[in-house]
Structure formats: C-alpha cells, structure tokens
Amino acid sequence: MGALLALRRLAAPAVALTFLLLLVAPGAYATTTWLAPVEGTFPVAGPKHDAGSGGYGVNPRDLAIDRALLEYVSTHGPGSRWALLTVASDTAAPLMLLGLNAGALGGYSGTDPALDGRGLARLVSGGEARYVLLGGEYSLRGGNRATVAVLRACRELAPSEWRSPVGFPFGLVLFDCAGRERQLAAE
C-alpha cells in the first residue's frame, strides 16, 4: 500500500519532468538557427546546418555589401519604421538578420501590389521610410507601382557614396527618397 501511495505522489512530478525532457531536444535543435542565420525563404535548423562563409549563410562579398548598406543607411537618417525597403523579401532578409529594420515593397516576389507610389510617399513624408534598394532577387519581374515610382522620383546613390566594397554591386541600386514625396505620389 505504501509503495502505491509513493508512486501516486511521484506521478505528477514524473509527468512534468518527462514533458520538459521532451521539449529539450527539439528546442536545442531549433536554436541552432541562431548560430548561423541564413539568407533565403526557409530557415534551416539542426546540427547539420552549414553556416556558410561569413557566418550568415551568404558569401563574404555579399556580406560585405550588406554591411556597407547597413552602415550607410543606419548613419544617414533612416526612416523611423523602415531603415531600408527592398523590392522583394529575399533581398531584405539578410539585412534583417544583421539587425536592420528592412522590408519589401512587393512582398516575397517583388510584384505584390500592396504598395504604390502614393503609399510610399506617405511613408516618406511621415518619416517612416527614406531609403529604397532596388535589384536583387526577383527584380527582373519588374516590381510593382512603388518600384516604378522610386525609379522615376528618387535620387540614385552611387555605390561609392554608400561605400560598396565592389564597384557594381550585382544589380543593387540604392535610392534616397527624402524630399521626393510629391513625385512619388504622382505615380
């Protein structure tokens, strides 16, 4: 009888301990993503994940470009909500992993019509956004109306202005939209 009573008293702590132990393995497995953030749509977790050169899942050249963009944008009056907007989310992803408040004008593929020139003009006039990076993943799809507005209204910054480590950063073009609200809204 005493043994049965002892087993009954230990049942709740044993279930709780088992539950916690069952959370440890998947939790540890999932936290490996923090060791090496990746560029791309699907984050990879687990002990077999390769951090890639540079530690962020991107090659050293692209990492240097991302760091130059981050340094320039964050020290030259970025928007309060979006330090940098890109065409598609794949271009924004590595910058987010580096700690920059970045977003996409056209969603995943760059063509989502969620934002147009007027919407971007409102963000710029409210101080919520200033810099837009065109190019990168899916840029050949043409973007959306906000992309067209940026091309027509905003000032292109030469790679040397933002200290790109390469003269032509693989189709990436940085634009400053400050003071161009009227032109953006006309699109």
Coordinates of N, CA, C and O in Angstrom, one line a residue, residues 14-178:
A14 N 6.8 13.3 -12.2 CA 7.4 12.4 -13.3 C 6.8 12.9 -14.6 O 7.5 13.0 -15.6
V15 N 5.5 13.2 -14.7 CA 4.9 13.6 -15.9 C 5.5 15.0 -16.3 O 5.8 15.2 -17.5
A16 N 5.6 15.9 -15.4 CA 6.2 17.2 -15.6 C 7.6 17.1 -16.1 O 8.0 17.7 -17.1
L17 N 8.4 16.2 -15.5 CA 9.8 16.0 -15.9 C 9.9 15.4 -17.3 O 10.7 15.9 -18.1
T18 N 9.1 14.5 -17.6 CA 9.1 13.9 -18.9 C 8.7 14.9 -20.0 O 9.3 15.0 -21.0
F19 N 7.7 15.7 -19.7 CA 7.3 16.8 -20.6 C 8.4 17.7 -20.9 O 8.7 18.1 -22.0
L20 N 9.1 18.2 -19.8 CA 10.3 19.1 -20.0 C 11.4 18.4 -20.8 O 12.0 19.1 -21.7
L21 N 11.7 17.2 -20.6 CA 12.7 16.5 -21.3 C 12.3 16.3 -22.8 O 13.2 16.4 -23.7
L22 N 11.1 16.1 -23.1 CA 10.6 16.0 -24.4 C 10.7 17.4 -25.2 O 10.8 17.4 -26.4
L23 N 10.8 18.5 -24.5 CA 10.9 19.8 -25.1 C 12.4 20.1 -25.3 O 12.7 21.0 -26.2
V24 N 13.3 19.5 -24.6 CA 14.7 19.9 -24.6 C 15.3 19.6 -26.0 O 16.0 20.5 -26.6
A25 N 15.1 18.4 -26.5 CA 15.8 18.1 -27.8 C 15.3 18.9 -29.0 O 16.1 19.5 -29.7
P26 N 14.0 19.1 -29.2 CA 13.6 19.9 -30.3 C 13.9 21.4 -30.1 O 14.3 22.1 -31.0
G27 N 13.9 21.8 -28.8 CA 14.3 23.2 -28.5 C 15.8 23.5 -28.9 O 16.1 24.5 -29.5
A28 N 16.6 22.5 -28.5 CA 18.1 22.7 -28.8 C 18.3 22.6 -30.3 O 19.1 23.4 -30.8
Y29 N 17.6 21.7 -30.9 CA 17.7 21.6 -32.4 C 17.3 22.9 -33.1 O 18.0 23.4 -34.0
A30 N 16.2 23.5 -32.7 CA 15.7 24.7 -33.3 C 16.6 25.9 -33.0 O 16.7 26.8 -33.9
T31 N 17.2 26.0 -31.9 CA 18.1 27.1 -31.6 C 19.3 27.2 -32.4 O 20.0 28.2 -32.4
T32 N 19.7 26.1 -33.1 CA 20.9 26.2 -34.0 C 20.7 27.2 -35.1 O 21.7 27.6 -35.6
T33 N 19.5 27.6 -35.4 CA 19.3 28.7 -36.4 C 20.0 30.0 -35.9 O 20.5 30.7 -36.7
W34 N 19.9 30.2 -34.6 CA 20.6 31.4 -34.1 C 22.1 31.4 -34.3 O 22.7 32.5 -34.3
L35 N 22.7 30.3 -34.4 CA 24.1 30.2 -34.6 C 24.5 30.7 -36.0 O 25.6 31.2 -36.1
A36 N 23.7 30.5 -36.9 CA 24.0 30.9 -38.3 C 22.8 31.3 -39.1 O 22.2 30.4 -39.8
P37 N 22.3 32.5 -39.0 CA 21.2 32.9 -39.8 C 21.4 32.7 -41.2 O 22.6 32.8 -41.7
V38 N 20.4 32.4 -42.0 CA 20.6 32.1 -43.4 C 19.8 33.1 -44.3 O 18.9 33.7 -43.9
E39 N 20.3 33.3 -45.5 CA 19.6 34.1 -46.5 C 18.7 33.2 -47.2 O 19.1 32.1 -47.7
G40 N 17.5 33.6 -47.3 CA 16.5 32.7 -48.1 C 15.2 32.7 -47.4 O 14.9 33.2 -46.4
T41 N 14.3 31.9 -48.0 CA 12.9 31.8 -47.6 C 12.8 30.9 -46.4 O 12.0 31.2 -45.5
F42 N 13.5 29.8 -46.5 CA 13.3 28.7 -45.5 C 14.4 28.6 -44.5 O 15.5 28.2 -44.9
P43 N 14.3 29.0 -43.3 CA 15.4 28.9 -42.3 C 15.7 27.4 -42.1 O 14.8 26.6 -42.1
V44 N 16.9 27.1 -41.9 CA 17.4 25.8 -41.7 C 17.9 25.6 -40.3 O 18.7 26.4 -39.8
A45 N 17.4 24.7 -39.6 CA 17.9 24.4 -38.2 C 18.4 23.0 -38.1 O 18.2 22.2 -38.9
G46 N 19.2 22.8 -37.1 CA 19.8 21.5 -36.9 C 21.3 21.4 -36.9 O 21.9 22.3 -37.5
P47 N 21.8 20.4 -36.4 CA 23.3 20.3 -36.3 C 24.0 20.1 -37.6 O 25.1 20.3 -37.7
K48 N 23.3 19.7 -38.7 CA 23.9 19.6 -40.0 C 23.9 20.9 -40.8 O 24.5 20.9 -41.9
H49 N 23.4 21.9 -40.2 CA 23.3 23.2 -41.0 C 24.7 23.8 -41.1 O 25.4 23.9 -40.2
D50 N 25.0 24.2 -42.3 CA 26.3 24.9 -42.6 C 26.1 26.4 -42.5 O 25.3 26.9 -43.2
A51 N 26.9 27.0 -41.7 CA 26.8 28.5 -41.5 C 27.3 29.2 -42.8 O 27.0 30.4 -42.9
G52 N 28.0 28.6 -43.6 CA 28.5 29.3 -44.8 C 29.6 30.2 -44.5 O 29.9 30.5 -43.3
S53 N 30.3 30.7 -45.5 CA 31.4 31.6 -45.2 C 30.8 33.0 -44.8 O 29.8 33.4 -45.3
G54 N 31.4 33.6 -43.8 CA 30.9 34.9 -43.3 C 30.0 34.7 -42.1 O 29.6 35.6 -41.4
G55 N 29.5 33.5 -41.8 CA 28.7 33.2 -40.7 C 27.2 33.6 -40.8 O 26.4 33.4 -39.9
Y56 N 26.8 34.1 -41.9 CA 25.4 34.5 -42.1 C 24.7 33.8 -43.2 O 23.7 34.1 -43.7
G57 N 25.4 32.7 -43.7 CA 24.8 31.9 -44.8 C 24.9 32.6 -46.1 O 24.3 32.2 -47.1
V58 N 25.7 33.7 -46.2 CA 26.0 34.4 -47.5 C 27.5 34.4 -47.7 O 28.3 34.3 -46.8
N59 N 27.9 34.6 -49.0 CA 29.3 34.6 -49.2 C 29.9 35.9 -48.7 O 29.2 36.9 -48.5
P60 N 31.2 35.9 -48.5 CA 31.9 37.1 -47.9 C 31.6 38.4 -48.7 O 31.5 39.5 -48.2
R61 N 31.6 38.3 -50.1 CA 31.4 39.5 -50.9 C 30.0 40.1 -50.6 O 29.8 41.3 -50.4
D62 N 28.9 39.2 -50.6 CA 27.6 39.7 -50.4 C 27.4 40.2 -49.0 O 26.7 41.2 -48.7
L63 N 28.1 39.6 -48.0 CA 28.1 40.0 -46.6 C 28.7 41.4 -46.5 O 28.1 42.3 -45.8
A64 N 29.8 41.7 -47.2 CA 30.4 43.0 -47.2 C 29.5 44.1 -47.8 O 29.4 45.2 -47.3
I65 N 28.8 43.7 -48.9 CA 27.8 44.6 -49.5 C 26.7 44.9 -48.5 O 26.3 46.1 -48.3
D66 N 26.1 43.9 -47.8 CA 25.1 44.1 -46.9 C 25.5 44.9 -45.7 O 24.8 45.8 -45.2
R67 N 26.7 44.7 -45.2 CA 27.3 45.5 -44.1 C 27.5 47.0 -44.5 O 27.2 47.9 -43.7
A68 N 27.9 47.2 -45.7 CA 28.1 48.6 -46.2 C 26.7 49.3 -46.3 O 26.6 50.5 -45.9
L69 N 25.7 48.6 -46.8 CA 24.4 49.2 -46.9 C 23.9 49.5 -45.5 O 23.3 50.6 -45.2
L70 N 24.0 48.5 -44.6 CA 23.6 48.7 -43.2 C 24.3 49.9 -42.6 O 23.6 50.8 -41.9
E71 N 25.5 50.0 -42.7 CA 26.3 51.1 -42.1 C 25.8 52.5 -42.7 O 25.6 53.4 -41.9
Y72 N 25.7 52.6 -44.0 CA 25.3 53.8 -44.6 C 23.9 54.2 -44.2 O 23.7 55.3 -43.7
V73 N 23.0 53.3 -44.4 CA 21.6 53.6 -44.1 C 21.3 54.0 -42.6 O 20.7 55.0 -42.3
S74 N 21.9 53.2 -41.8 CA 21.7 53.5 -40.3 C 22.4 54.7 -39.8 O 22.0 55.3 -38.8
T75 N 23.3 55.3 -40.6 CA 24.0 56.5 -40.1 C 23.6 57.7 -40.9 O 24.2 58.8 -40.7
H76 N 22.7 57.6 -41.8 CA 22.3 58.7 -42.7 C 20.8 59.0 -42.6 O 20.2 59.1 -43.7
G77 N 20.3 59.1 -41.5 CA 18.9 59.5 -41.3 C 17.9 58.5 -41.8 O 17.1 58.9 -42.7
P78 N 17.9 57.2 -41.4 CA 16.9 56.3 -41.9 C 15.5 56.6 -41.4 O 15.3 57.4 -40.5
G79 N 14.5 56.0 -42.1 CA 13.2 56.1 -41.6 C 12.9 55.5 -40.2 O 13.7 54.6 -39.8
S80 N 11.9 56.0 -39.5 CA 11.7 55.6 -38.2 C 11.1 54.2 -38.1 O 11.3 53.4 -37.2
R81 N 10.4 53.8 -39.2 CA 9.8 52.4 -39.2 C 10.6 51.5 -40.1 O 10.9 50.4 -39.7
W82 N 11.0 52.0 -41.3 CA 11.8 51.2 -42.2 C 13.1 51.9 -42.5 O 13.1 52.9 -43.2
A83 N 14.2 51.3 -42.1 CA 15.5 51.9 -42.4 C 15.8 51.7 -43.9 O 16.4 52.6 -44.5
L84 N 15.3 50.6 -44.4 CA 15.5 50.3 -45.9 C 14.4 49.4 -46.4 O 13.9 48.5 -45.7
L85 N 13.9 49.8 -47.5 CA 12.9 49.0 -48.2 C 13.5 48.4 -49.5 O 14.3 49.1 -50.1
T86 N 13.2 47.1 -49.8 CA 13.8 46.5 -50.9 C 12.7 46.0 -51.9 O 11.5 46.1 -51.5
V87 N 13.0 45.5 -53.0 CA 12.0 45.1 -54.0 C 11.2 43.9 -53.4 O 10.0 43.8 -53.3
A88 N 12.0 42.8 -53.0 CA 11.4 41.6 -52.5 C 12.0 41.2 -51.2 O 13.1 41.7 -50.8
S89 N 11.3 40.3 -50.5 CA 11.7 39.9 -49.1 C 13.0 39.2 -49.1 O 13.8 39.3 -48.1
D90 N 13.4 38.5 -50.2 CA 14.7 37.8 -50.2 C 15.9 38.7 -50.1 O 16.9 38.4 -49.6
T91 N 15.7 39.9 -50.7 CA 16.8 40.9 -50.6 C 16.8 41.5 -49.2 O 17.9 41.9 -48.7
A92 N 15.7 41.7 -48.6 CA 15.6 42.3 -47.2 C 16.1 41.3 -46.1 O 16.6 41.8 -45.1
A93 N 15.9 40.0 -46.4 CA 16.2 39.0 -45.3 C 17.6 39.1 -44.7 O 17.7 39.1 -43.5
P94 N 18.7 39.1 -45.5 CA 20.0 39.2 -44.8 C 20.2 40.5 -44.1 O 20.9 40.5 -43.0
L95 N 19.6 41.5 -44.5 CA 19.8 42.8 -43.8 C 19.0 42.8 -42.5 O 19.5 43.3 -41.5
M96 N 17.9 42.1 -42.5 CA 17.1 41.9 -41.2 C 18.0 41.1 -40.2 O 18.0 41.4 -39.1
L97 N 18.6 40.0 -40.8 CA 19.4 39.2 -39.9 C 20.6 39.9 -39.3 O 21.1 39.6 -38.3
L98 N 21.0 41.0 -40.0 CA 22.1 41.8 -39.5 C 21.6 42.9 -38.5 O 22.4 43.6 -38.0
G99 N 20.3 42.9 -38.3 CA 19.7 43.9 -37.4 C 19.1 45.1 -37.9 O 18.7 46.0 -37.2
L100 N 19.0 45.2 -39.2 CA 18.4 46.4 -39.9 C 16.9 46.3 -40.0 O 16.4 45.2 -40.4
N101 N 16.1 47.3 -39.7 CA 14.7 47.3 -39.9 C 14.4 47.5 -41.4 O 14.4 48.6 -42.0
A102 N 14.3 46.3 -42.1 CA 14.1 46.3 -43.6 C 12.8 45.6 -43.9 O 12.3 44.8 -43.1
G103 N 12.3 46.0 -45.0 CA 11.0 45.4 -45.5 C 11.0 45.4 -47.0 O 11.9 45.9 -47.7
A104 N 10.0 44.8 -47.6 CA 9.9 44.6 -49.0 C 8.7 45.5 -49.6 O 7.6 45.5 -49.0
L105 N 9.0 46.2 -50.7 CA 7.9 46.9 -51.3 C 6.9 46.0 -52.0 O 5.7 46.4 -52.0
G106 N 7.3 44.9 -52.5 CA 6.4 44.0 -53.2 C 6.4 42.6 -52.7 O 6.2 41.6 -53.5
G107 N 6.5 42.4 -51.4 CA 6.3 41.1 -50.8 C 7.4 40.1 -51.2 O 8.5 40.5 -51.5
Y108 N 7.1 38.8 -51.2 CA 8.1 37.8 -51.5 C 8.7 37.9 -52.9 O 9.9 37.9 -53.1
S109 N 7.8 38.0 -53.9 CA 8.3 38.0 -55.3 C 8.6 39.4 -55.9 O 9.0 39.5 -57.0
G110 N 8.3 40.4 -55.1 CA 8.5 41.8 -55.6 C 7.4 42.4 -56.4 O 7.5 43.5 -56.8
T111 N 6.4 41.6 -56.7 CA 5.3 42.1 -57.6 C 4.0 42.3 -56.9 O 3.0 42.7 -57.5
D112 N 3.9 42.0 -55.6 CA 2.7 42.2 -54.8 C 2.3 43.7 -54.9 O 3.1 44.6 -54.6
P113 N 1.0 44.0 -55.3 CA 0.6 45.4 -55.4 C 0.2 46.1 -54.1 O -0.5 47.1 -54.1
A114 N 0.8 45.6 -53.0 CA 0.4 46.1 -51.7 C 0.8 47.6 -51.5 O 0.1 48.3 -50.8
L115 N 1.8 48.1 -52.2 CA 2.3 49.4 -52.0 C 2.4 50.1 -53.4 O 2.9 49.5 -54.3
D116 N 2.0 51.3 -53.5 CA 2.1 52.1 -54.7 C 2.9 53.4 -54.4 O 3.4 53.5 -53.3
G117 N 3.0 54.2 -55.4 CA 3.8 55.5 -55.2 C 3.2 56.4 -54.1 O 3.9 56.9 -53.3
R118 N 1.8 56.5 -54.0 CA 1.2 57.3 -53.0 C 1.5 56.7 -51.6 O 1.7 57.4 -50.7
G119 N 1.4 55.4 -51.5 CA 1.6 54.8 -50.2 C 3.1 55.0 -49.7 O 3.3 55.3 -48.6
L120 N 4.0 54.9 -50.7 CA 5.4 55.1 -50.3 C 5.6 56.6 -50.0 O 6.3 56.9 -49.1
A121 N 4.9 57.5 -50.7 CA 5.0 58.9 -50.4 C 4.6 59.2 -49.0 O 5.2 60.0 -48.3
R122 N 3.5 58.6 -48.6 CA 3.0 58.7 -47.2 C 4.1 58.3 -46.2 O 4.3 58.9 -45.2
L123 N 4.7 57.2 -46.4 CA 5.7 56.7 -45.5 C 6.9 57.6 -45.5 O 7.4 57.9 -44.4
V124 N 7.3 58.1 -46.6 CA 8.4 59.1 -46.7 C 8.1 60.4 -46.0 O 8.8 60.9 -45.2
S125 N 6.9 60.9 -46.3 CA 6.5 62.2 -45.7 C 6.3 62.1 -44.2 O 6.6 63.1 -43.5
G126 N 5.9 61.0 -43.7 CA 5.8 60.7 -42.3 C 7.1 60.4 -41.6 O 7.1 60.1 -40.4
G127 N 8.2 60.3 -42.3 CA 9.5 60.0 -41.7 C 9.6 58.5 -41.4 O 10.6 58.1 -40.8
E128 N 8.7 57.7 -41.9 CA 8.8 56.3 -41.6 C 9.7 55.5 -42.6 O 10.2 54.4 -42.2
A129 N 10.0 56.0 -43.7 CA 10.9 55.4 -44.7 C 11.6 56.5 -45.5 O 11.2 57.6 -45.5
R130 N 12.8 56.1 -46.0 CA 13.6 57.0 -46.8 C 14.4 56.3 -47.9 O 14.3 56.8 -49.0
Y131 N 15.0 55.2 -47.5 CA 15.9 54.6 -48.5 C 15.2 53.3 -49.1 O 14.5 52.6 -48.4
V132 N 15.4 53.2 -50.4 CA 14.9 52.0 -51.1 C 16.1 51.4 -51.9 O 16.8 52.1 -52.6
L133 N 16.2 50.1 -51.8 CA 17.2 49.3 -52.5 C 16.5 48.5 -53.6 O 15.7 47.6 -53.3
L134 N 16.8 48.8 -54.9 CA 16.2 48.1 -56.0 C 17.3 47.1 -56.5 O 18.5 47.3 -56.4
G135 N 16.8 46.1 -57.1 CA 17.7 45.0 -57.6 C 17.5 43.8 -56.7 O 16.7 43.7 -55.8
G136 N 18.4 42.8 -56.9 CA 18.4 41.6 -56.1 C 17.4 40.6 -56.6 O 17.0 40.6 -57.7
E137 N 17.0 39.7 -55.7 CA 16.1 38.6 -56.0 C 14.8 39.1 -56.6 O 14.2 40.0 -56.1
Y138 N 14.4 38.5 -57.7 CA 13.1 38.8 -58.4 C 13.0 40.2 -59.0 O 11.9 40.6 -59.4
S139 N 14.1 40.9 -59.0 CA 14.0 42.3 -59.6 C 13.7 42.3 -61.1 O 13.1 43.3 -61.6
L140 N 14.0 41.2 -61.8 CA 13.7 41.2 -63.2 C 12.2 41.0 -63.5 O 11.8 41.1 -64.6
R141 N 11.4 40.8 -62.4 CA 10.0 40.7 -62.6 C 9.3 42.0 -62.8 O 8.1 42.1 -63.1
G142 N 10.0 43.1 -62.6 CA 9.5 44.4 -62.8 C 9.0 45.2 -61.6 O 8.7 46.3 -61.7
G143 N 8.9 44.5 -60.5 CA 8.4 45.2 -59.3 C 6.9 45.5 -59.3 O 6.1 44.9 -60.1
N144 N 6.6 46.5 -58.6 CA 5.2 47.0 -58.5 C 5.1 48.5 -58.8 O 6.1 49.1 -59.2
R145 N 4.0 49.1 -58.5 CA 3.9 50.6 -58.8 C 4.8 51.4 -57.9 O 5.3 52.5 -58.3
A146 N 5.1 50.9 -56.7 CA 6.1 51.7 -55.8 C 7.5 51.6 -56.4 O 8.2 52.6 -56.4
T147 N 7.8 50.5 -57.0 CA 9.1 50.4 -57.7 C 9.3 51.3 -58.8 O 10.3 52.0 -59.0
V148 N 8.2 51.4 -59.6 CA 8.2 52.4 -60.7 C 8.3 53.8 -60.2 O 9.1 54.6 -60.8
A149 N 7.6 54.1 -59.1 CA 7.7 55.5 -58.5 C 9.1 55.8 -58.1 O 9.6 56.9 -58.3
V150 N 9.8 54.8 -57.4 CA 11.1 55.1 -57.0 C 12.0 55.4 -58.1 O 12.9 56.3 -58.1
L151 N 11.9 54.6 -59.2 CA 12.8 54.8 -60.4 C 12.6 56.2 -61.0 O 13.6 56.8 -61.5
R152 N 11.4 56.7 -61.0 CA 11.1 58.0 -61.6 C 11.4 59.2 -60.7 O 11.6 60.3 -61.1
A153 N 11.2 58.9 -59.3 CA 11.2 60.1 -58.4 C 12.5 60.2 -57.5 O 12.8 61.3 -57.2
C154 N 13.0 59.1 -57.1 CA 14.1 59.2 -56.1 C 15.5 59.3 -56.6 O 15.7 59.0 -57.8
R155 N 16.4 59.9 -55.8 CA 17.7 60.1 -56.2 C 18.6 58.8 -56.0 O 18.6 58.3 -54.9
E156 N 19.2 58.4 -57.1 CA 20.1 57.2 -57.1 C 21.4 57.6 -56.4 O 22.0 58.6 -56.7
L157 N 21.8 56.8 -55.5 CA 23.1 57.0 -54.8 C 24.1 56.1 -55.4 O 23.9 54.8 -55.6
A158 N 25.3 56.6 -55.8 CA 26.3 55.8 -56.4 C 26.9 54.9 -55.4 O 26.9 55.2 -54.2
P159 N 27.3 53.7 -55.8 CA 27.9 52.7 -54.9 C 29.0 53.3 -54.0 O 29.2 53.0 -52.9
S160 N 29.8 54.2 -54.6 CA 30.9 54.9 -53.9 C 30.3 55.7 -52.7 O 31.0 55.9 -51.7
E161 N 29.1 56.3 -52.8 CA 28.5 57.1 -51.8 C 28.2 56.3 -50.5 O 28.4 56.7 -49.4
W162 N 27.8 55.0 -50.7 CA 27.5 54.2 -49.6 C 28.6 53.2 -49.3 O 28.4 52.2 -48.6
R163 N 29.7 53.4 -50.0 CA 31.0 52.7 -49.8 C 30.8 51.2 -50.0 O 31.2 50.3 -49.2
S164 N 30.2 50.9 -51.2 CA 30.1 49.5 -51.6 C 31.5 48.9 -51.8 O 32.3 49.6 -52.4
P165 N 31.7 47.7 -51.3 CA 33.1 47.1 -51.5 C 33.4 46.7 -52.9 O 34.5 46.4 -53.2
V166 N 32.4 46.7 -53.7 CA 32.6 46.4 -55.2 C 32.0 47.5 -56.0 O 31.0 48.2 -55.6
G167 N 32.6 47.9 -57.1 CA 32.2 49.0 -57.9 C 30.7 48.9 -58.4 O 30.0 49.8 -58.4
F168 N 30.3 47.7 -58.9 CA 29.0 47.5 -59.3 C 28.4 46.3 -58.5 O 28.7 45.2 -58.7
P169 N 27.6 46.6 -57.5 CA 27.2 45.6 -56.5 C 26.1 44.7 -57.1 O 25.0 44.6 -56.5
F170 N 26.3 44.0 -58.2 CA 25.5 43.0 -58.7 C 24.0 43.4 -58.9 O 23.1 42.7 -58.4
G171 N 23.8 44.5 -59.5 CA 22.5 45.0 -59.8 C 21.7 45.7 -58.6 O 20.6 46.0 -58.8
L172 N 22.4 45.9 -57.5 CA 21.7 46.6 -56.4 C 21.9 48.1 -56.6 O 23.1 48.5 -56.8
V173 N 20.8 48.8 -56.5 CA 20.9 50.3 -56.6 C 20.2 50.9 -55.4 O 19.0 50.6 -55.2
L174 N 20.9 51.7 -54.7 CA 20.3 52.4 -53.5 C 19.7 53.8 -53.9 O 20.4 54.5 -54.6
F175 N 18.5 54.0 -53.5 CA 17.8 55.3 -53.7 C 17.5 56.0 -52.4 O 17.1 55.4 -51.5
D176 N 17.6 57.4 -52.5 CA 17.2 58.2 -51.4 C 15.9 58.9 -51.8 O 16.0 59.7 -52.8
C177 N 14.8 58.7 -51.1 CA 13.6 59.3 -51.5 C 13.2 60.5 -50.6 O 12.1 61.0 -50.8
A178 N 14.0 60.9 -49.7 CA 13.7 62.1 -48.9 C 13.5 63.3 -49.8 O 14.2 63.6 -50.7

